[in-house]
Tab-separated table of C-alpha atoms in Angstrom:
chain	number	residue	atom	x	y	z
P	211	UNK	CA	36.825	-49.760	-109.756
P	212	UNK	CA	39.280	-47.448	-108.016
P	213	UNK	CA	37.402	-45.780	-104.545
P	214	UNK	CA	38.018	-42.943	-102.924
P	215	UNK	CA	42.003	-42.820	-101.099
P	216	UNK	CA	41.939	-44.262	-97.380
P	217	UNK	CA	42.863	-42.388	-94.794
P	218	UNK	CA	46.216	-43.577	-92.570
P	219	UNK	CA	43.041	-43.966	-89.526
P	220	UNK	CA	40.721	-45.876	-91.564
P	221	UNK	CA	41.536	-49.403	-89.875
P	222	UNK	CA	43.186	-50.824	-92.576
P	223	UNK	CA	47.528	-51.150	-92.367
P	224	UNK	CA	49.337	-50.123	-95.616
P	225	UNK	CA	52.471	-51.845	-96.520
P	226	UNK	CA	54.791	-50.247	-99.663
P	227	UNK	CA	51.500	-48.014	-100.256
P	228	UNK	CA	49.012	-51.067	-100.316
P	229	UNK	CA	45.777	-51.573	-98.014
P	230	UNK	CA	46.454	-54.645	-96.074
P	231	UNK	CA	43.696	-56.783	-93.593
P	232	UNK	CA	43.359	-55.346	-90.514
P	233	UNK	CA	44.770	-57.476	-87.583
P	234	UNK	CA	42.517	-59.133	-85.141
P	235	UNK	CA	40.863	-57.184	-82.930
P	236	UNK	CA	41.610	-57.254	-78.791
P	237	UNK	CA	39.116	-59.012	-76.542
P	238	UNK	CA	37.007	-56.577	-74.559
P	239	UNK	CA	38.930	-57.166	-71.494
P	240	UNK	CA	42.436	-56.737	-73.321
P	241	UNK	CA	43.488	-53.867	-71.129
P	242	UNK	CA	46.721	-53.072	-73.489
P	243	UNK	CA	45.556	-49.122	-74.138
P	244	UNK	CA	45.986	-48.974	-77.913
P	245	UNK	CA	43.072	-51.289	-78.063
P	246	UNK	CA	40.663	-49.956	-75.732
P	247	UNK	CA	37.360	-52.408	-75.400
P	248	UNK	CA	34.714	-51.357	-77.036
P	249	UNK	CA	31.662	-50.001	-74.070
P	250	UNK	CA	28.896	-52.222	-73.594
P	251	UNK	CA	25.541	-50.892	-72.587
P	252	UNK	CA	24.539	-51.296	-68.896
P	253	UNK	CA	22.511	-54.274	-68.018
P	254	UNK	CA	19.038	-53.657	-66.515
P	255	UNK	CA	19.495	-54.254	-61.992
P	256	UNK	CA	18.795	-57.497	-60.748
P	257	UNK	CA	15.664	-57.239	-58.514
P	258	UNK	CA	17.709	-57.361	-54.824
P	259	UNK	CA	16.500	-60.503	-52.676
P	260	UNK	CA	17.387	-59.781	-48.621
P	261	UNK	CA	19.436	-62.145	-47.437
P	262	UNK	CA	19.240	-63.180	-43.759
P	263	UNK	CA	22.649	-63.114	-41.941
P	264	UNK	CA	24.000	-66.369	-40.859
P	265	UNK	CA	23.232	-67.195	-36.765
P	266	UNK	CA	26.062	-66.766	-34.683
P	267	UNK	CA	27.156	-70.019	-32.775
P	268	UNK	CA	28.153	-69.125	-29.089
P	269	UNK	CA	31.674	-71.511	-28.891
P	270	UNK	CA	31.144	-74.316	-26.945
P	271	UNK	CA	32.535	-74.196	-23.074
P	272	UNK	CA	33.328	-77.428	-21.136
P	273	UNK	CA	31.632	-77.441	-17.966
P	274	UNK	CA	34.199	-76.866	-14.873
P	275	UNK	CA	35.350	-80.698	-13.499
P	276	UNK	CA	33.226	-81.001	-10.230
P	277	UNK	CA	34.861	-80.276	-6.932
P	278	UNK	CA	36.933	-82.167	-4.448
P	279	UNK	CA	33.818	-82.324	-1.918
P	280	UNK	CA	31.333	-83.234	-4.573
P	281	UNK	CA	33.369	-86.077	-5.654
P	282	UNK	CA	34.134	-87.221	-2.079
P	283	UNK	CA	30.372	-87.115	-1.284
P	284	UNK	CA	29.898	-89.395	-4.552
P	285	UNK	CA	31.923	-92.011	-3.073
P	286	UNK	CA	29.543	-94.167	-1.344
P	287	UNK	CA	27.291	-94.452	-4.254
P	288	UNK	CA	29.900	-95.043	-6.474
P	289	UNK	CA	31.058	-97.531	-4.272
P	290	UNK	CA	27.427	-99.188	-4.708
P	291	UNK	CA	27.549	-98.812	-8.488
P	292	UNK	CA	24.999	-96.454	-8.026
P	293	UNK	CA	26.538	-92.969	-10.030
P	294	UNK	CA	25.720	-92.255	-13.716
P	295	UNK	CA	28.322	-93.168	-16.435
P	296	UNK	CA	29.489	-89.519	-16.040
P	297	UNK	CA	29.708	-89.727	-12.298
P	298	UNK	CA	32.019	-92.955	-12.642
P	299	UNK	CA	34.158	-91.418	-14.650
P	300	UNK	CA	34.749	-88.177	-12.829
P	301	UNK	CA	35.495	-90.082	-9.511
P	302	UNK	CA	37.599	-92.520	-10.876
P	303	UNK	CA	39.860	-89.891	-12.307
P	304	UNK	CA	39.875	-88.383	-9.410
P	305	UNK	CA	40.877	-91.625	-7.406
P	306	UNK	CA	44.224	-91.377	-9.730
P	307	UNK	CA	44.982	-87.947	-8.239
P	308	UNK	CA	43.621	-88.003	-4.164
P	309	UNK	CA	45.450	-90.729	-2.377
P	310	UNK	CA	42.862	-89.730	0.431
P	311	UNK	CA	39.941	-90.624	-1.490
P	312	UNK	CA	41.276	-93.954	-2.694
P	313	UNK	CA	41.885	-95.241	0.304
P	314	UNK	CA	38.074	-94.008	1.276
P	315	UNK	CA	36.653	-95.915	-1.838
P	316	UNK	CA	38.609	-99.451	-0.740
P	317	UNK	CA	37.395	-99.457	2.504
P	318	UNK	CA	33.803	-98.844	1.304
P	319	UNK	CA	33.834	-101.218	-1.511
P	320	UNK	CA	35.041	-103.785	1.174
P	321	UNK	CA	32.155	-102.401	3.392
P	322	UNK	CA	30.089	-103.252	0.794
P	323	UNK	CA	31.472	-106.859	0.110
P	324	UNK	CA	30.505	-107.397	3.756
P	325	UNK	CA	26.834	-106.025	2.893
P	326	UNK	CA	26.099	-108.748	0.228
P	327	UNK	CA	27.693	-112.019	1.342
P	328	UNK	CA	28.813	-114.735	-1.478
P	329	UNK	CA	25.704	-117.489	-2.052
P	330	UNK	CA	25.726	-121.137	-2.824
P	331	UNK	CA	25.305	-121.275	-6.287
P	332	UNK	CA	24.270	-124.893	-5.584
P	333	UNK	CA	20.752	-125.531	-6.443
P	334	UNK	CA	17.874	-125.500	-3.529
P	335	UNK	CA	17.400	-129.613	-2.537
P	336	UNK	CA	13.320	-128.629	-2.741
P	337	UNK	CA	13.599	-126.632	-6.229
P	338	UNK	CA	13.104	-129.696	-8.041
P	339	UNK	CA	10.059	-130.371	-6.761
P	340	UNK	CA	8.791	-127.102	-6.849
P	341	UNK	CA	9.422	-126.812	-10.596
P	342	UNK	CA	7.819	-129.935	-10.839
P	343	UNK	CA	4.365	-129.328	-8.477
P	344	UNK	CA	4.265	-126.243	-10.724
P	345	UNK	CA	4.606	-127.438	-13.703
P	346	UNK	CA	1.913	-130.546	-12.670
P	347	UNK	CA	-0.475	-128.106	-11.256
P	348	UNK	CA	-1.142	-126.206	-14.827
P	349	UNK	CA	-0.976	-129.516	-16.440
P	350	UNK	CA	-1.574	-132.634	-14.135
P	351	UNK	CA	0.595	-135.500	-15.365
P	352	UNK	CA	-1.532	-138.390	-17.435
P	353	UNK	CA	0.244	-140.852	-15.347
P	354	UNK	CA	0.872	-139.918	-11.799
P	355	UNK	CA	3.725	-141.084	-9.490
P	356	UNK	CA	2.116	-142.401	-6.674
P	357	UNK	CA	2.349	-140.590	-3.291
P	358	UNK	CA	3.895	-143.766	-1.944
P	359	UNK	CA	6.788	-143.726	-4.470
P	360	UNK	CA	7.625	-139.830	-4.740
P	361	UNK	CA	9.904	-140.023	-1.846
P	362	UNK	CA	12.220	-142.605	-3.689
P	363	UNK	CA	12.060	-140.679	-7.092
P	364	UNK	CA	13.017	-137.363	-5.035
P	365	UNK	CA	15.924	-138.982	-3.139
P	366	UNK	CA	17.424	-140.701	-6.359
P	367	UNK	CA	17.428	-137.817	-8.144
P	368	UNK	CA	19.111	-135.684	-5.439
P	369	UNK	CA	21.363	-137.950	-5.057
P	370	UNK	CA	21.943	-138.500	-9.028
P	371	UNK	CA	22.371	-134.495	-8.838
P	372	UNK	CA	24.995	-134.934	-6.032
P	373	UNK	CA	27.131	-137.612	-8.268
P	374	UNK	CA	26.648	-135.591	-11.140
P	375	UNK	CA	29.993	-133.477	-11.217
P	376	UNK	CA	31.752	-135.941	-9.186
P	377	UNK	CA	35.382	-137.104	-10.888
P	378	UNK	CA	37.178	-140.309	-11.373
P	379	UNK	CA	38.924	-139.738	-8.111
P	380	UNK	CA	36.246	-138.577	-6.131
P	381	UNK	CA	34.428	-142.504	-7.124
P	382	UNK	CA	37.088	-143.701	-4.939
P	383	UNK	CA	36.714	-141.720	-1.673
P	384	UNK	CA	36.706	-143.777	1.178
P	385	UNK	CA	32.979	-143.958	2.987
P	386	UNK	CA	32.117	-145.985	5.665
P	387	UNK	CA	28.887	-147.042	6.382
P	388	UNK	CA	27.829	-147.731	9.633
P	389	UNK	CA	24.681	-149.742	11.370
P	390	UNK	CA	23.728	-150.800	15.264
P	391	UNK	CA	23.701	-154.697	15.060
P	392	UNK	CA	22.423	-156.579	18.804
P	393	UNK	CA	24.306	-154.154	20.973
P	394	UNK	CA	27.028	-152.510	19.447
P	395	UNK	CA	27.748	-150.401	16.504
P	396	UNK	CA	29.137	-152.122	13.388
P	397	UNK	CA	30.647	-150.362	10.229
P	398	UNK	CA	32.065	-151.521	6.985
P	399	UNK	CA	34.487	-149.336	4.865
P	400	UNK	CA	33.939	-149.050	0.833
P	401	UNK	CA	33.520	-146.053	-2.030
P	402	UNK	CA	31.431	-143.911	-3.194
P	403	UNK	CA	31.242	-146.028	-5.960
P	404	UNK	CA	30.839	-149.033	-3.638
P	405	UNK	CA	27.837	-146.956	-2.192
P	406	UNK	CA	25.805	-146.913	-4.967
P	407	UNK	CA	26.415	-150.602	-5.766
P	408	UNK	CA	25.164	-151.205	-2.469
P	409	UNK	CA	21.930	-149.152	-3.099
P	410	UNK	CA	21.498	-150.972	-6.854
P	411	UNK	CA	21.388	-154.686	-5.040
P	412	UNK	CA	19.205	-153.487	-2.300
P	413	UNK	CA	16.726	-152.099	-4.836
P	414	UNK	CA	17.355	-155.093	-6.748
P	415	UNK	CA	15.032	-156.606	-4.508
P	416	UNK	CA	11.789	-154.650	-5.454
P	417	UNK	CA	12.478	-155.529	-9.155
P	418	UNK	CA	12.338	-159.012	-8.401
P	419	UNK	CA	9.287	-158.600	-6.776
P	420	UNK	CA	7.611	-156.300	-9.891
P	421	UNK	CA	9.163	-159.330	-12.077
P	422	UNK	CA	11.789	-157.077	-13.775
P	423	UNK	CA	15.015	-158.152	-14.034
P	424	UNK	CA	17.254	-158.409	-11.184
P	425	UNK	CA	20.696	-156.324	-11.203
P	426	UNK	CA	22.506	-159.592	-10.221
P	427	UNK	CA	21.426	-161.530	-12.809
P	428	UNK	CA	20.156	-164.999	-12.457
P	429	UNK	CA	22.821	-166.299	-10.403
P	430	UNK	CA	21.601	-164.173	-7.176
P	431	UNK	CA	22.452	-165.434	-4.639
P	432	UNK	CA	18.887	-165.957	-2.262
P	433	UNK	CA	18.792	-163.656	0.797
P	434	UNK	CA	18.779	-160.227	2.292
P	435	UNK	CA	20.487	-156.855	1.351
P	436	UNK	CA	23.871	-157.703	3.365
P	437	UNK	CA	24.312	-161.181	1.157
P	438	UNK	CA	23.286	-159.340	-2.133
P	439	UNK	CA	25.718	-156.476	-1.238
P	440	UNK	CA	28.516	-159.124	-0.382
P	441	UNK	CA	27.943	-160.606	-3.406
P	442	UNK	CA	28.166	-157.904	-5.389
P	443	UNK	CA	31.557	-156.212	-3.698
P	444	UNK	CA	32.970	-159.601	-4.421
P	445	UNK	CA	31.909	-160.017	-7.452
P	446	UNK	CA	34.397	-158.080	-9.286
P	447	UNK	CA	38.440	-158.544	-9.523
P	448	UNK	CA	38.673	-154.640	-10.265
P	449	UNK	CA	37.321	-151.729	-7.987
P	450	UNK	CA	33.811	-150.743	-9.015
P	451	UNK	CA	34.242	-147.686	-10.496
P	452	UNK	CA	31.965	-144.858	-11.742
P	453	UNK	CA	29.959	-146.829	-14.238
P	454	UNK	CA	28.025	-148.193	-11.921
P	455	UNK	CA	26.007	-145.329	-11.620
P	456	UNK	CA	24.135	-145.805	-15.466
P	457	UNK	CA	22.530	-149.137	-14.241
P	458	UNK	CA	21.446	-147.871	-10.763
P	459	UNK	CA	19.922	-144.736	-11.972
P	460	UNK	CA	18.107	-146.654	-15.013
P	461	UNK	CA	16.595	-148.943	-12.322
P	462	UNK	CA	15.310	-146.446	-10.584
P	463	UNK	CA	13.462	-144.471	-13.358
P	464	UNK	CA	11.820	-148.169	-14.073
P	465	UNK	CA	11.340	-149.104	-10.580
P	466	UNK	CA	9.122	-145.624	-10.681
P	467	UNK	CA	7.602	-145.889	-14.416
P	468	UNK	CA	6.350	-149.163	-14.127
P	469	UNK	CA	4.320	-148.669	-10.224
P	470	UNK	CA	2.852	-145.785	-12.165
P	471	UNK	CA	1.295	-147.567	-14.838
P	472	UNK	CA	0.750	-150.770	-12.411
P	473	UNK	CA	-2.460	-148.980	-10.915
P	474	UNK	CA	-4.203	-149.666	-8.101
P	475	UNK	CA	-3.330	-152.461	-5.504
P	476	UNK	CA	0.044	-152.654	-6.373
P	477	UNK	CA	1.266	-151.111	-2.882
P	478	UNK	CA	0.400	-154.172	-1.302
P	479	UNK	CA	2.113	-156.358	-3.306
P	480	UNK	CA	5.345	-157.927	-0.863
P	481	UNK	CA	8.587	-157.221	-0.994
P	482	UNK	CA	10.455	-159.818	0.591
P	483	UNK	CA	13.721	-158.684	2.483
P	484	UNK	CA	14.981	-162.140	3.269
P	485	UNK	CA	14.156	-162.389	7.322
P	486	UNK	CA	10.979	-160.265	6.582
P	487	UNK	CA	8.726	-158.691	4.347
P	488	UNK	CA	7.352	-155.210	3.692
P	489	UNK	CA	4.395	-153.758	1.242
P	490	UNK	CA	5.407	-152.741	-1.922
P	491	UNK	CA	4.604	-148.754	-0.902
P	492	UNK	CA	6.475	-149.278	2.617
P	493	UNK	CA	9.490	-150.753	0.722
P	494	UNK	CA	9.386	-147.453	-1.506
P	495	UNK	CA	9.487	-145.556	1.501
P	496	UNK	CA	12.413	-147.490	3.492
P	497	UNK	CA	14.529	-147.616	0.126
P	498	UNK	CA	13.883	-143.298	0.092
P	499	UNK	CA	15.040	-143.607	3.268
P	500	UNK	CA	18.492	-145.407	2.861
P	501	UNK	CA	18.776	-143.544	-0.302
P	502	UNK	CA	19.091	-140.244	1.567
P	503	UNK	CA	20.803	-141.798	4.629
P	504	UNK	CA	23.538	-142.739	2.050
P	505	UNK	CA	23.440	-140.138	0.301
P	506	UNK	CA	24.398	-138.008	3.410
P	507	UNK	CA	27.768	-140.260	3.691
P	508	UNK	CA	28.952	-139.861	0.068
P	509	UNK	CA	28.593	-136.390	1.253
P	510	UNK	CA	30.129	-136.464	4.125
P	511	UNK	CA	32.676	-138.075	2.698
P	512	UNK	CA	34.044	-135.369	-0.273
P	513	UNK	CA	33.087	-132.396	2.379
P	514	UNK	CA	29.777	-131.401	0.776
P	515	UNK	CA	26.616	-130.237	2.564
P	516	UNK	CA	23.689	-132.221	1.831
P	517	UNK	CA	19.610	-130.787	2.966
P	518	UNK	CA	17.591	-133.439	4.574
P	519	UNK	CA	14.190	-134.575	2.570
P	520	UNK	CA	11.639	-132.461	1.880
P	521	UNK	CA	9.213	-132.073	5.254
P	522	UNK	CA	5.995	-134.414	3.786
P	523	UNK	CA	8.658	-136.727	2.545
P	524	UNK	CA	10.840	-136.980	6.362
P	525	UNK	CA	7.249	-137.827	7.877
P	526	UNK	CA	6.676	-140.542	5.590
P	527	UNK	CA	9.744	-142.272	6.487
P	528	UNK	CA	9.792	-141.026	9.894
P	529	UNK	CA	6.155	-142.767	10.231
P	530	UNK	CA	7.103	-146.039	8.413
P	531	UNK	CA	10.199	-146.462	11.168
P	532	UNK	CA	7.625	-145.540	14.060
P	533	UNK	CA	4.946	-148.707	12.306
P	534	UNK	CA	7.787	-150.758	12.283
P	535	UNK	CA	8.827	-150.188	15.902
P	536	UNK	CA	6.521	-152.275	18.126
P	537	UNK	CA	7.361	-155.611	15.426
P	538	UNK	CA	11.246	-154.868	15.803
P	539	UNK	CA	10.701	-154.663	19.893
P	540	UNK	CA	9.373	-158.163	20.069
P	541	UNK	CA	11.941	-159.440	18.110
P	542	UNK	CA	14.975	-158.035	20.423
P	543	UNK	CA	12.457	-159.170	22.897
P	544	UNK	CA	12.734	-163.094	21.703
P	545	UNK	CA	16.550	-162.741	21.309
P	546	UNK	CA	16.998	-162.004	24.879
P	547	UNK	CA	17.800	-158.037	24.007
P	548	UNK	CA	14.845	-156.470	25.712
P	549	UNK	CA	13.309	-156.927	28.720
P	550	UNK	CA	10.096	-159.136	29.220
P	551	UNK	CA	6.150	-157.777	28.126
P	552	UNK	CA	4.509	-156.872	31.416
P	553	UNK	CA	1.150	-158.022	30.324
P	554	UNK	CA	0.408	-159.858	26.395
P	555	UNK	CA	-2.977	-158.573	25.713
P	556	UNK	CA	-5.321	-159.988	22.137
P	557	UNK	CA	-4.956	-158.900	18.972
P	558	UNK	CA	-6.292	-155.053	18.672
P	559	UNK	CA	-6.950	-155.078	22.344
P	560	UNK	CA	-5.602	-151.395	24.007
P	561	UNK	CA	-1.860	-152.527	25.908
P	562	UNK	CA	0.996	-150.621	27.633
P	563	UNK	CA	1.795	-147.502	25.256
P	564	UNK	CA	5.036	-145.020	24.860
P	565	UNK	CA	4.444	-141.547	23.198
P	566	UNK	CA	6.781	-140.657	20.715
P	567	UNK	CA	7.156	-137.008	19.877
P	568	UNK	CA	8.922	-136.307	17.312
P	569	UNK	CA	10.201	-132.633	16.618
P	570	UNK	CA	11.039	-130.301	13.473
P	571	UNK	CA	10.156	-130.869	9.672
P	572	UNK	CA	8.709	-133.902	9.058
P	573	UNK	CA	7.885	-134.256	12.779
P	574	UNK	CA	4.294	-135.308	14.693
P	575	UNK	CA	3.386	-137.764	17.440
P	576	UNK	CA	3.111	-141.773	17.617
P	577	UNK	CA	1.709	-144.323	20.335
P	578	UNK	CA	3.874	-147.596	19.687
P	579	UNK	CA	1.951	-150.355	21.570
P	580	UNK	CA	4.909	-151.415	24.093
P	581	UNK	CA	4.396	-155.464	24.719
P	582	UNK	CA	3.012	-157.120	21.465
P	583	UNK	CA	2.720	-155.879	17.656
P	584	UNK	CA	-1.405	-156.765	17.740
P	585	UNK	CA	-1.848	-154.848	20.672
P	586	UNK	CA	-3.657	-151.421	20.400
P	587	UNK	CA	-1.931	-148.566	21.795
P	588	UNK	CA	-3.800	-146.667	24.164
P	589	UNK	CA	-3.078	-142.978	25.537
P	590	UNK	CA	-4.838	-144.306	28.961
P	591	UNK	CA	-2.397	-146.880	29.346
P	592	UNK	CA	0.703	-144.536	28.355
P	593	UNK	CA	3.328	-145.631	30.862
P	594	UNK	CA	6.363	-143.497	28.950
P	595	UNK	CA	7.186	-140.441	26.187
P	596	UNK	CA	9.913	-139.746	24.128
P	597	UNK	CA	10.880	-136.518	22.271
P	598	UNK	CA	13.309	-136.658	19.837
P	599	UNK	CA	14.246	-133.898	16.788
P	600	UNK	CA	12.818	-135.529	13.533
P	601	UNK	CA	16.988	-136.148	12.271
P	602	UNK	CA	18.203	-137.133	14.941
P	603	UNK	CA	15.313	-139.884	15.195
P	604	UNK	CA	16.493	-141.025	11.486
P	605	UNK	CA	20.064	-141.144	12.527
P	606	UNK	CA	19.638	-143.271	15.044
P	607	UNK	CA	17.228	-145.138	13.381
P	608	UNK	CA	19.882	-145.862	10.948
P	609	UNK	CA	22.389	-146.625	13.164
P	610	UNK	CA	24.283	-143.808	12.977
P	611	UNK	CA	24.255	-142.625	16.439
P	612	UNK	CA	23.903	-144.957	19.300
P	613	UNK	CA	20.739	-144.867	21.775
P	614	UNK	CA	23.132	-143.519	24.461
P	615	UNK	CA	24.374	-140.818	21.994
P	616	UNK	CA	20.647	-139.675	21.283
P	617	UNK	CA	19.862	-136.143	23.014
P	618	UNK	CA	16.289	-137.700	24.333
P	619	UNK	CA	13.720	-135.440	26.310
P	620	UNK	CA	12.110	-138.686	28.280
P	621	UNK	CA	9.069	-139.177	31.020
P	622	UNK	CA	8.140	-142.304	32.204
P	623	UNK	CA	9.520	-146.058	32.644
P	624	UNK	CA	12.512	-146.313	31.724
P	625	UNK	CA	12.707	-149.624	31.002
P	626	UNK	CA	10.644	-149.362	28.397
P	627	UNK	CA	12.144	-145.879	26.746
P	628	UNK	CA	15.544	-147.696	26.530
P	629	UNK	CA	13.932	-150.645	25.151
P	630	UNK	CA	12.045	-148.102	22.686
P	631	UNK	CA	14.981	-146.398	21.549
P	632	UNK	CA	17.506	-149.996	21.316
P	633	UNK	CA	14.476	-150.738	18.795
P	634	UNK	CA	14.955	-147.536	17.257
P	635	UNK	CA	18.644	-148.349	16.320
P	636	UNK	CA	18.069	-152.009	15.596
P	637	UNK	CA	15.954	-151.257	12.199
P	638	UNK	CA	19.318	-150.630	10.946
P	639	UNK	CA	21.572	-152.950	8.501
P	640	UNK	CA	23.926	-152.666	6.294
């Protein structure tokens, strides 16, 4: 069915007089003007939200670098390490730039080197038995060391501490040990290795008598320290070396263990030293003794400072020497060494007496009955006194300074102080 004729407007293209498809239509945003986009109606307004404006950040500033006389003034405490990590840093860049100031902070760093003096990192000779009385006194041991043998535990162990870091050559440094024998002074040269041999044999002799075994063996020969000693030295075709020190340290922590679980009574038990005898807690106490005195010549020997015992401990042997004095009097006395007793009195009755005073740690006063062992001393009958510093007593008592050598403060007959003081010397051996 024919319609009505289209217009050339109508949309459609004609082509030879024919209606053709229209072309496809331009997007809304085509801007080319024969194909202007088609309006849109308005959209409704979006409700308007206020919007806060952003805060302004003020640009950061760097603070000004303090000034020359602020950073001088902060020398002193920076030389103490005393400025803040800030502080530090400001002065020490400005020690690059002032030669002035440099030179200021060496001399007070030095200044303060002077103010806090290097220590001896070497530990205290009493800390050990501090830790230990500590330690004992929150928790009291089940089996006590008795008083008697603490000396000899403390003095082996300082002088284990002592041999500790020694090295294969310092086992070999020369020591000489030296004694007062009759009249004159006597000395014999070994090691330090030779040393502790020497104290192993000795000590030797208070196994034997506990009936452990003896560090000889059972081929020892029968006598005093100086034969076992001998015997030992001799012993062996090679130097004794630093393996010696395993044996003597194990005796010792036995020697110790088995008194402690010995009990009571066993501190009288004798100790026999070849020309005499000594309880078993006196024979703690003299081997403490040597043990220290020993000690101090291993010491000596490498250049190394060694304390003296603790003070309760330097009484104790200090004491045991004083005991031993009037018995080692009479026996110069029978050689021919000392001079005559002015009057033998009995057994416990009150005879002649010399005050010894002895000063410093481990110090206190004894009477030592002048002209028989039994006799009593008496203070009425004190014909003599002696004062002597308490280490200067035990060096001469182990003959390591002569009676003459001995800084005495002396009142009285002098006879009998020099016979005193010859006694003194003469309870030294090897």
């Amino acid at each position: 069915m024919n319609g009505p004729p289209q217009s050339p407007d109508d949309g459609y293209e004609r082509l030879g007089g024919q209606a053709r498809i229209p072309g496809p239509r331009g997007a809304a945003d085509d801007l080319d003007p024969g194909h202007a986009p088609r309006s849109l109606p308005p959209l409704p307004p979006m409700p308007s939200t206020p919007v806060a404006p952003a805060p302004v950040v003020p640009a950061q500033v760097a603070p000004p670098p303090p000034s020359h006389a602020v950073l001088k003034s902060l020398l002193g405490a920076w030389a103490l390490a005393a400025c803040s990590a800030e502080e530090t840093q400001a002065v020490e860049d400005h020690l690059t730039e002032c030669a002035p100031c440099a030179e200021e902070a060496l001399r007070l760093r030095d200044a303060v080197g002077l103010l806090h003096p290097e220590e001896n990192l070497d530990l205290k000779p009493l800390l050990r038995s501090r830790v230990l009385e500590d330690c004992l006194g929150k928790r009291p041991a089940r089996i006590p060391v008795p008083v008697w043998a603490s000396p000899y535990d403390t003095e082996t162990a300082r002088l284990d501490a002592l041999l500790q870091d020694f090295g294969d050559s310092e086992w070999h440094t020369p020591v000489r040990l030296k004694w007062f024998e009759e009249e004159r002074r006597r000395s014999q040269r070994t090691t330090v290795a030779g040393v502790i041999g020497h104290l192993l044999t000795v000590d030797g002799l208070i196994a034997s008598a506990l009936g452990l075994d003896d560090p000889l063996g059972p081929d020892a020969p029968k006598g005093g320290p100086t034969v076992r000693t001998e015997h030992f030295w001799g012993a062996s075709v090679n130097p004794i070396t630093r393996q010696v020190r395993d044996p003597w340290r194990e005796q010792g922590h036995t020697l110790v263990r088995t008194v402690s679980f010995a009990g009571r009574g066993v501190a009288e038990l004798a100790v026999d030293y070849g020309g005499f005898a000594l309880p078993l807690g006196d024979a703690f106490l003299e081997r403490a003794f040597e043990c220290w005195v020993h000690a101090w010549d291993i010491a000596e020997a490498v250049d190394y400072p060694y304390e003296p015992p603790a003070g309760p401990h330097l009484h104790g042997m200090i004491d045991l020497a004083a005991r031993l004095l009037p018995g080692a009097l009479a026996q110069r006395r029978r050689a021919g060494l000392a001079a005559p007793a002015r009057g033998l009195v009995a057994a416990g009755a009150p005879g002649r007496t010399l005050h010894l005073e002895i000063e410093g740690s481990g110090g206190g006063g004894w009477d030592i009955a002048l002209d028989s062992p039994g006799a009593k001393p008496s203070p009425e009958r004190t014909v003599a006194e002696i004062a002597l510093d308490g280490i200067e007593f035990c060096q001469l008592a182990a003959g390591h300074i002569s009676p003459e050598e001995a800084a005495v403060g002396q009142h009285g007959d002098r006879e009998a102080i020099r016979d005193v003081l010859f006694a003194a010397a003469s309870l030294s051996r090897l």
